[in-house]
Amino acid sequence: MSPNPILPVTILIVDDDASSRRLLEVILTQQEYEVVQARDGAEGLRLAAMWLPNLILLDVNMPGMSGYEVSQALGKNPDTAEIPIIFISAMAQTANRIAGLSAGGVDYISKPFAPDEVLARIQVHLQLRQLQLELTYKVADLEQSKAELDAFAHTVAHDLKNPLTALLVNAVLVRHHTADMPKVNTQIQRVIDAGRKIEEIIEGLLLLAGVRKQAVPLEPLDMGSLVASALQTLEPLREDIGAEVTLPEHWPVVRGYAPWVEMMWTNYISNALKYGARPCQITLRAEKIAGNLVRFCVANNGSLIPQEEIPSLFTEFAQLSHLHNENRGNGLGLSIVKRIAERLGGEAGYHVHAGQACFFFTLPGVTTA
C-alpha cells in the first residue's frame, strides 16, 4: 500500500484499549502518518481541539464517554465538526454501524483489525476530505470573484452614468439644431440610439448587482395591479404595434417583492411585443403547480426559439442568433428575470405551450387558512 500523497497527515486514535492503539499506531506509522493517541473520550476531545487531525479513529465502547457521545461533542465544535470519524468496535452488527453513521461517523471498522482494510478505508476518507476542502476553497474563491465582479460592474456602471447622460443631452440638442441637415441629423440620431443602448446596459448591470446583494421584504402581491402597471408602461409600444393582450380572469396570490415582479412582467411583455408575429397576440397565464408555487406565463404568436439556443436564453449577454441585428437586445433582460425569480424563491424559464413560445417565472403561493 503506497503512502497517502497528502502529507503530513495526522490521525487521532481514541481507544481505551492500549493494545488496539499500539496495533493501529504500527499500521499507520508504516505509511508515514503522524499518530496522536487518547485513552478516553475526554482526552480525545482535548487532543482533537489541539491538533485538529485530518481523521479520527474512534472506539465505540469506552468508560465515561462513549464513542457516539464523543462524536456528537466533536460535531458541536465548529473547529472539529468537519473532521471525518471512523468508528472502531468489536460489535459488527448492522444496528451498531447505523448508530455510528447516525452519530456523525463516515465509516465503521470491526475488530480485530485487518491492516489492509484499515488503510484502505482511511485513505478513501482522507481523499474525500481533501476533495471536499478543495471544493470548499474553490466555491469560496468563486464567491469572492463574483463579489469583486459585482462591485467592479457597479462602480464602472455608476461612473459611466453621468458622462453618458451629458453626451445624450448634448446629442439631442445638436439633433435639434441640425434638423435642416438630414445627413448630419441621421448620424446624430445613430449616436443617440447607441447611447441609449449603452444606458440600458448600465441600468441592467446596476440592477444585476443590486438583485444579488439587496435584501427585500417579501409580502403578498396584488398581481393584477402589477401587470396593469407594466402594461401601462408599455402602452405606447403596444399601441404602435397594435397588439392584443389577453389576461386571465383572476390572479392567484403569491409572495414576492412588487418592484422586482413588475420588472419581470415588463421585460417579458416587452419581448413578446417586439418579437411576436404581426398582428401580435399576447396571452398572460397563471396556474398553480406543485410545491405551493404559481407559474406565470407570457405567451406570444411569434416564431419558436431554436432548440439549440434555449440553454443560453437566460445567460448574461447571450443574444439569439436567429434574430436580425437590429432586433437583438443587450442580453441582460432575461438574466435579470432569472436572478430575480431565484432570489424570490422561484425560477424562470421557457417552454412551448399549445404551439406558442412561452416565457414563465414561478413564485411561492400564499396559502389561505
mmCIF file of C-alpha atoms in Angstrom, residues 2-254:
data_model
loop_
_atom_site.group_PDB
_atom_site.id
_atom_site.type_symbol
_atom_site.label_atom_id
_atom_site.label_comp_id
_atom_site.label_asym_id
_atom_site.label_seq_id
_atom_site.Cartn_x
_atom_site.Cartn_y
_atom_site.Cartn_z
ATOM 1 C CA SER A 2 1.567 3.299 -1.054
ATOM 2 C CA PRO A 3 1.741 6.197 1.409
ATOM 3 C CA ASN A 4 -1.007 8.776 1.306
ATOM 4 C CA PRO A 5 0.102 11.576 -1.059
ATOM 5 C CA ILE A 6 -1.281 14.283 1.265
ATOM 6 C CA LEU A 7 1.483 14.785 3.840
ATOM 7 C CA PRO A 8 1.851 15.367 6.686
ATOM 8 C CA VAL A 9 -1.375 13.698 7.761
ATOM 9 C CA THR A 10 -2.286 13.479 11.428
ATOM 10 C CA ILE A 11 -4.630 10.760 12.674
ATOM 11 C CA LEU A 12 -6.047 10.755 16.196
ATOM 12 C CA ILE A 13 -6.738 7.347 17.785
ATOM 13 C CA VAL A 14 -9.229 7.411 20.650
ATOM 14 C CA ASP A 15 -9.438 3.994 22.321
ATOM 15 C CA ASP A 16 -9.233 2.791 25.952
ATOM 16 C CA ASP A 17 -7.594 -0.465 24.799
ATOM 17 C CA ALA A 18 -3.817 0.067 24.774
ATOM 18 C CA SER A 19 -3.154 -2.966 22.568
ATOM 19 C CA SER A 20 -5.569 -1.678 19.915
ATOM 20 C CA ARG A 21 -3.890 1.730 19.986
ATOM 21 C CA ARG A 22 -0.437 0.168 19.565
ATOM 22 C CA LEU A 23 -1.582 -2.016 16.663
ATOM 23 C CA LEU A 24 -3.170 0.944 14.881
ATOM 24 C CA GLU A 25 -0.076 3.051 15.540
ATOM 25 C CA VAL A 26 2.160 0.437 13.883
ATOM 26 C CA ILE A 27 -0.142 0.167 10.873
ATOM 27 C CA LEU A 28 -0.348 3.940 10.431
ATOM 28 C CA THR A 29 3.268 4.939 11.084
ATOM 29 C CA GLN A 30 4.435 2.443 8.473
ATOM 30 C CA GLN A 31 2.530 4.606 5.975
ATOM 31 C CA GLU A 32 4.135 7.807 7.336
ATOM 32 C CA TYR A 33 1.016 9.069 9.085
ATOM 33 C CA GLU A 34 1.533 11.109 12.246
ATOM 34 C CA VAL A 35 -0.324 9.468 15.114
ATOM 35 C CA VAL A 36 -1.790 11.046 18.246
ATOM 36 C CA GLN A 37 -3.365 8.810 20.896
ATOM 37 C CA ALA A 38 -6.064 9.339 23.511
ATOM 38 C CA ARG A 39 -7.106 6.863 26.192
ATOM 39 C CA ASP A 40 -10.664 8.073 26.680
ATOM 40 C CA GLY A 41 -13.307 10.381 25.261
ATOM 41 C CA ALA A 42 -12.435 13.433 27.342
ATOM 42 C CA GLU A 43 -8.784 13.251 26.317
ATOM 43 C CA GLY A 44 -9.857 12.650 22.723
ATOM 44 C CA LEU A 45 -11.906 15.855 22.703
ATOM 45 C CA ARG A 46 -9.000 17.832 24.150
ATOM 46 C CA LEU A 47 -6.449 16.457 21.671
ATOM 47 C CA ALA A 48 -8.812 16.866 18.736
ATOM 48 C CA ALA A 49 -9.223 20.566 19.531
ATOM 49 C CA MET A 50 -5.471 20.935 19.991
ATOM 50 C CA TRP A 51 -4.195 19.020 16.954
ATOM 51 C CA LEU A 52 -7.156 19.349 14.544
ATOM 52 C CA PRO A 53 -6.263 15.967 12.991
ATOM 53 C CA ASN A 54 -7.090 15.016 9.417
ATOM 54 C CA LEU A 55 -9.057 11.972 10.605
ATOM 55 C CA ILE A 56 -10.145 10.344 13.878
ATOM 56 C CA LEU A 57 -10.320 6.623 14.662
ATOM 57 C CA LEU A 58 -12.832 6.441 17.495
ATOM 58 C CA ASP A 59 -13.651 3.418 19.652
ATOM 59 C CA VAL A 60 -17.347 2.967 20.405
ATOM 60 C CA ASN A 61 -17.225 1.349 23.879
ATOM 61 C CA MET A 62 -15.156 3.353 26.339
ATOM 62 C CA PRO A 63 -15.584 4.154 30.030
ATOM 63 C CA GLY A 64 -17.050 7.559 30.725
ATOM 64 C CA MET A 65 -17.990 8.979 27.330
ATOM 65 C CA SER A 66 -18.915 6.507 24.618
ATOM 66 C CA GLY A 67 -17.602 6.977 21.095
ATOM 67 C CA TYR A 68 -21.036 8.130 19.980
ATOM 68 C CA GLU A 69 -21.060 10.856 22.648
ATOM 69 C CA VAL A 70 -17.555 11.957 21.687
ATOM 70 C CA SER A 71 -18.601 12.177 18.040
ATOM 71 C CA GLN A 72 -21.620 14.316 18.916
ATOM 72 C CA ALA A 73 -19.447 16.621 21.023
ATOM 73 C CA LEU A 74 -16.947 16.974 18.182
ATOM 74 C CA GLY A 75 -19.816 17.864 15.852
ATOM 75 C CA LYS A 76 -20.872 20.749 18.088
ATOM 76 C CA ASN A 77 -17.434 22.365 17.929
ATOM 77 C CA PRO A 78 -17.022 24.338 14.666
ATOM 78 C CA ASP A 79 -13.278 23.633 14.696
ATOM 79 C CA THR A 80 -13.715 19.849 14.761
ATOM 80 C CA ALA A 81 -17.156 19.354 13.223
ATOM 81 C CA GLU A 82 -15.851 18.545 9.742
ATOM 82 C CA ILE A 83 -13.121 16.070 10.755
ATOM 83 C CA PRO A 84 -14.039 12.613 9.373
ATOM 84 C CA ILE A 85 -14.596 9.994 12.071
ATOM 85 C CA ILE A 86 -14.227 6.262 11.548
ATOM 86 C CA PHE A 87 -15.712 4.213 14.404
ATOM 87 C CA ILE A 88 -13.924 1.075 15.573
ATOM 88 C CA SER A 89 -15.629 -1.633 17.613
ATOM 89 C CA ALA A 90 -15.777 -5.358 18.260
ATOM 90 C CA MET A 91 -19.530 -5.136 17.591
ATOM 91 C CA ALA A 92 -20.132 -5.602 13.878
ATOM 92 C CA GLN A 93 -23.935 -5.781 13.848
ATOM 93 C CA THR A 94 -25.768 -3.628 11.328
ATOM 94 C CA ALA A 95 -27.528 -1.733 14.127
ATOM 95 C CA ASN A 96 -24.153 -0.628 15.530
ATOM 96 C CA ARG A 97 -22.971 0.531 12.121
ATOM 97 C CA ILE A 98 -26.150 2.540 11.614
ATOM 98 C CA ALA A 99 -25.786 4.048 15.081
ATOM 99 C CA GLY A 100 -22.225 5.090 14.246
ATOM 100 C CA LEU A 101 -23.236 6.754 10.996
ATOM 101 C CA SER A 102 -26.147 8.471 12.744
ATOM 102 C CA ALA A 103 -23.756 9.823 15.390
ATOM 103 C CA GLY A 104 -21.656 11.545 12.751
ATOM 104 C CA GLY A 105 -19.235 8.876 11.620
ATOM 105 C CA VAL A 106 -18.248 8.372 7.999
ATOM 106 C CA ASP A 107 -17.355 4.692 8.305
ATOM 107 C CA TYR A 108 -17.158 1.726 10.690
ATOM 108 C CA ILE A 109 -14.314 -0.787 11.157
ATOM 109 C CA SER A 110 -14.751 -4.010 13.124
ATOM 110 C CA LYS A 111 -12.201 -5.517 15.490
ATOM 111 C CA PRO A 112 -9.985 -7.473 15.075
ATOM 112 C CA PHE A 113 -8.366 -5.198 12.506
ATOM 113 C CA ALA A 114 -7.272 -6.235 9.030
ATOM 114 C CA PRO A 115 -4.416 -3.791 8.258
ATOM 115 C CA ASP A 116 -5.191 -3.546 4.553
ATOM 116 C CA GLU A 117 -8.839 -2.763 5.263
ATOM 117 C CA VAL A 118 -7.914 -0.120 7.853
ATOM 118 C CA LEU A 119 -5.536 1.631 5.456
ATOM 119 C CA ALA A 120 -7.913 1.387 2.511
ATOM 120 C CA ARG A 121 -10.782 2.961 4.444
ATOM 121 C CA ILE A 122 -8.556 5.662 5.891
ATOM 122 C CA GLN A 123 -7.140 6.600 2.502
ATOM 123 C CA VAL A 124 -10.600 6.753 0.918
ATOM 124 C CA HIS A 125 -11.900 9.141 3.566
ATOM 125 C CA LEU A 126 -8.752 11.261 3.582
ATOM 126 C CA GLN A 127 -9.060 11.683 -0.168
ATOM 127 C CA LEU A 128 -12.766 12.502 0.132
ATOM 128 C CA ARG A 129 -11.965 15.065 2.813
ATOM 129 C CA GLN A 130 -9.258 16.584 0.631
ATOM 130 C CA LEU A 131 -11.651 16.849 -2.302
ATOM 131 C CA GLN A 132 -14.261 18.407 -0.011
ATOM 132 C CA LEU A 133 -11.758 21.005 1.193
ATOM 133 C CA GLU A 134 -10.648 21.793 -2.345
ATOM 134 C CA LEU A 135 -14.264 22.226 -3.418
ATOM 135 C CA THR A 136 -14.926 24.481 -0.417
ATOM 136 C CA TYR A 137 -11.927 26.654 -1.300
ATOM 137 C CA LYS A 138 -12.969 26.851 -4.946
ATOM 138 C CA VAL A 139 -16.514 27.837 -4.003
ATOM 139 C CA ALA A 140 -15.150 30.498 -1.666
ATOM 140 C CA ASP A 141 -12.862 31.785 -4.434
ATOM 141 C CA LEU A 142 -15.770 31.879 -6.880
ATOM 142 C CA GLU A 143 -17.943 33.758 -4.390
ATOM 143 C CA GLN A 144 -15.123 36.228 -3.794
ATOM 144 C CA SER A 145 -14.580 36.671 -7.526
ATOM 145 C CA LYS A 146 -18.307 37.095 -8.051
ATOM 146 C CA ALA A 147 -18.483 39.738 -5.322
ATOM 147 C CA GLU A 148 -15.488 41.573 -6.785
ATOM 148 C CA LEU A 149 -17.008 41.406 -10.267
ATOM 149 C CA ASP A 150 -20.312 42.781 -8.975
ATOM 150 C CA ALA A 151 -18.503 45.596 -7.193
ATOM 151 C CA PHE A 152 -16.479 46.363 -10.316
ATOM 152 C CA ALA A 153 -19.554 46.310 -12.561
ATOM 153 C CA HIS A 154 -21.456 48.537 -10.150
ATOM 154 C CA THR A 155 -18.577 51.015 -9.896
ATOM 155 C CA VAL A 156 -17.973 51.169 -13.640
ATOM 156 C CA ALA A 157 -21.672 51.431 -14.439
ATOM 157 C CA HIS A 158 -22.211 54.154 -11.846
ATOM 158 C CA ASP A 159 -19.189 56.140 -13.039
ATOM 159 C CA LEU A 160 -20.383 55.944 -16.647
ATOM 160 C CA LYS A 161 -23.886 57.240 -15.977
ATOM 161 C CA ASN A 162 -23.069 60.950 -15.583
ATOM 162 C CA PRO A 163 -20.861 61.383 -18.673
ATOM 163 C CA LEU A 164 -23.272 59.293 -20.738
ATOM 164 C CA THR A 165 -26.199 61.448 -19.637
ATOM 165 C CA ALA A 166 -24.254 64.559 -20.629
ATOM 166 C CA LEU A 167 -23.455 63.008 -24.010
ATOM 167 C CA LEU A 168 -27.111 62.179 -24.694
ATOM 168 C CA VAL A 169 -28.348 65.613 -23.626
ATOM 169 C CA ASN A 170 -25.868 67.355 -25.921
ATOM 170 C CA ALA A 171 -26.584 64.952 -28.781
ATOM 171 C CA VAL A 172 -30.304 65.738 -28.533
ATOM 172 C CA LEU A 173 -29.511 69.461 -28.604
ATOM 173 C CA VAL A 174 -27.297 69.027 -31.674
ATOM 174 C CA ARG A 175 -30.002 66.998 -33.389
ATOM 175 C CA HIS A 176 -32.473 69.828 -32.755
ATOM 176 C CA HIS A 177 -30.120 72.363 -34.349
ATOM 177 C CA THR A 178 -29.365 70.161 -37.365
ATOM 178 C CA ALA A 179 -32.978 69.440 -38.311
ATOM 179 C CA ASP A 180 -32.348 71.086 -41.703
ATOM 180 C CA MET A 181 -29.253 68.944 -42.320
ATOM 181 C CA PRO A 182 -30.635 65.434 -42.980
ATOM 182 C CA LYS A 183 -27.318 63.603 -43.284
ATOM 183 C CA VAL A 184 -25.875 65.127 -40.115
ATOM 184 C CA ASN A 185 -29.184 64.642 -38.314
ATOM 185 C CA THR A 186 -29.191 60.945 -39.226
ATOM 186 C CA GLN A 187 -25.698 60.455 -37.835
ATOM 187 C CA ILE A 188 -26.590 62.278 -34.624
ATOM 188 C CA GLN A 189 -29.634 60.031 -34.228
ATOM 189 C CA ARG A 190 -27.384 56.987 -34.514
ATOM 190 C CA VAL A 191 -25.236 58.408 -31.714
ATOM 191 C CA ILE A 192 -28.347 58.900 -29.580
ATOM 192 C CA ASP A 193 -29.612 55.379 -30.290
ATOM 193 C CA ALA A 194 -26.231 53.886 -29.414
ATOM 194 C CA GLY A 195 -26.064 55.975 -26.255
ATOM 195 C CA ARG A 196 -29.472 54.760 -25.150
ATOM 196 C CA LYS A 197 -28.434 51.142 -25.686
ATOM 197 C CA ILE A 198 -25.380 51.778 -23.516
ATOM 198 C CA GLU A 199 -27.676 53.368 -20.940
ATOM 199 C CA GLU A 200 -29.823 50.205 -20.927
ATOM 200 C CA ILE A 201 -26.739 48.057 -20.380
ATOM 201 C CA ILE A 202 -25.591 50.251 -17.490
ATOM 202 C CA GLU A 203 -29.009 50.077 -15.839
ATOM 203 C CA GLY A 204 -29.001 46.310 -16.343
ATOM 204 C CA LEU A 205 -25.583 45.914 -14.725
ATOM 205 C CA LEU A 206 -26.618 48.035 -11.763
ATOM 206 C CA LEU A 207 -29.788 46.016 -11.383
ATOM 207 C CA LEU A 208 -27.951 42.685 -11.588
ATOM 208 C CA ALA A 209 -25.565 43.768 -8.846
ATOM 209 C CA GLY A 210 -28.457 45.064 -6.752
ATOM 210 C CA VAL A 211 -30.546 41.903 -7.093
ATOM 211 C CA ARG A 212 -27.639 39.775 -5.903
ATOM 212 C CA LYS A 213 -26.983 41.829 -2.760
ATOM 213 C CA GLN A 214 -30.149 43.739 -1.875
ATOM 214 C CA ALA A 215 -32.351 42.369 0.900
ATOM 215 C CA VAL A 216 -36.018 42.989 0.159
ATOM 216 C CA PRO A 217 -39.258 42.396 2.083
ATOM 217 C CA LEU A 218 -41.463 39.595 0.748
ATOM 218 C CA GLU A 219 -45.205 40.148 1.010
ATOM 219 C CA PRO A 220 -48.457 39.085 -0.692
ATOM 220 C CA LEU A 221 -48.768 40.768 -4.094
ATOM 221 C CA ASP A 222 -51.666 42.304 -5.957
ATOM 222 C CA MET A 223 -50.597 40.757 -9.235
ATOM 223 C CA GLY A 224 -53.386 42.369 -11.247
ATOM 224 C CA SER A 225 -52.130 45.836 -10.303
ATOM 225 C CA LEU A 226 -48.518 44.964 -11.124
ATOM 226 C CA VAL A 227 -49.489 43.641 -14.559
ATOM 227 C CA ALA A 228 -51.638 46.723 -15.204
ATOM 228 C CA SER A 229 -48.700 48.965 -14.299
ATOM 229 C CA ALA A 230 -46.353 47.048 -16.615
ATOM 230 C CA LEU A 231 -48.887 47.275 -19.452
ATOM 231 C CA GLN A 232 -49.306 50.991 -18.869
ATOM 232 C CA THR A 233 -45.544 51.469 -19.162
ATOM 233 C CA LEU A 234 -45.552 49.557 -22.449
ATOM 234 C CA GLU A 235 -48.787 51.080 -23.803
ATOM 235 C CA PRO A 236 -47.068 53.277 -26.438
ATOM 236 C CA LEU A 237 -45.233 50.244 -27.826
ATOM 237 C CA ARG A 238 -48.373 48.069 -27.699
ATOM 238 C CA GLU A 239 -50.427 50.745 -29.424
ATOM 239 C CA ASP A 240 -47.794 51.297 -32.093
ATOM 240 C CA ILE A 241 -47.712 47.574 -32.864
ATOM 241 C CA GLY A 242 -51.453 47.110 -32.487
ATOM 242 C CA ALA A 243 -51.013 44.119 -30.231
ATOM 243 C CA GLU A 244 -53.848 42.321 -28.473
ATOM 244 C CA VAL A 245 -53.170 41.270 -24.869
ATOM 245 C CA THR A 246 -55.346 38.630 -23.171
ATOM 246 C CA LEU A 247 -55.391 38.428 -19.367
ATOM 247 C CA PRO A 248 -56.662 35.685 -17.024
ATOM 248 C CA GLU A 249 -59.931 36.199 -15.164
ATOM 249 C CA HIS A 250 -58.204 36.168 -11.780
ATOM 250 C CA TRP A 251 -54.678 36.126 -10.390
ATOM 251 C CA PRO A 252 -53.517 33.708 -7.650
ATOM 252 C CA VAL A 253 -51.952 35.420 -4.648
ATOM 253 C CA VAL A 254 -48.195 34.949 -4.371
#
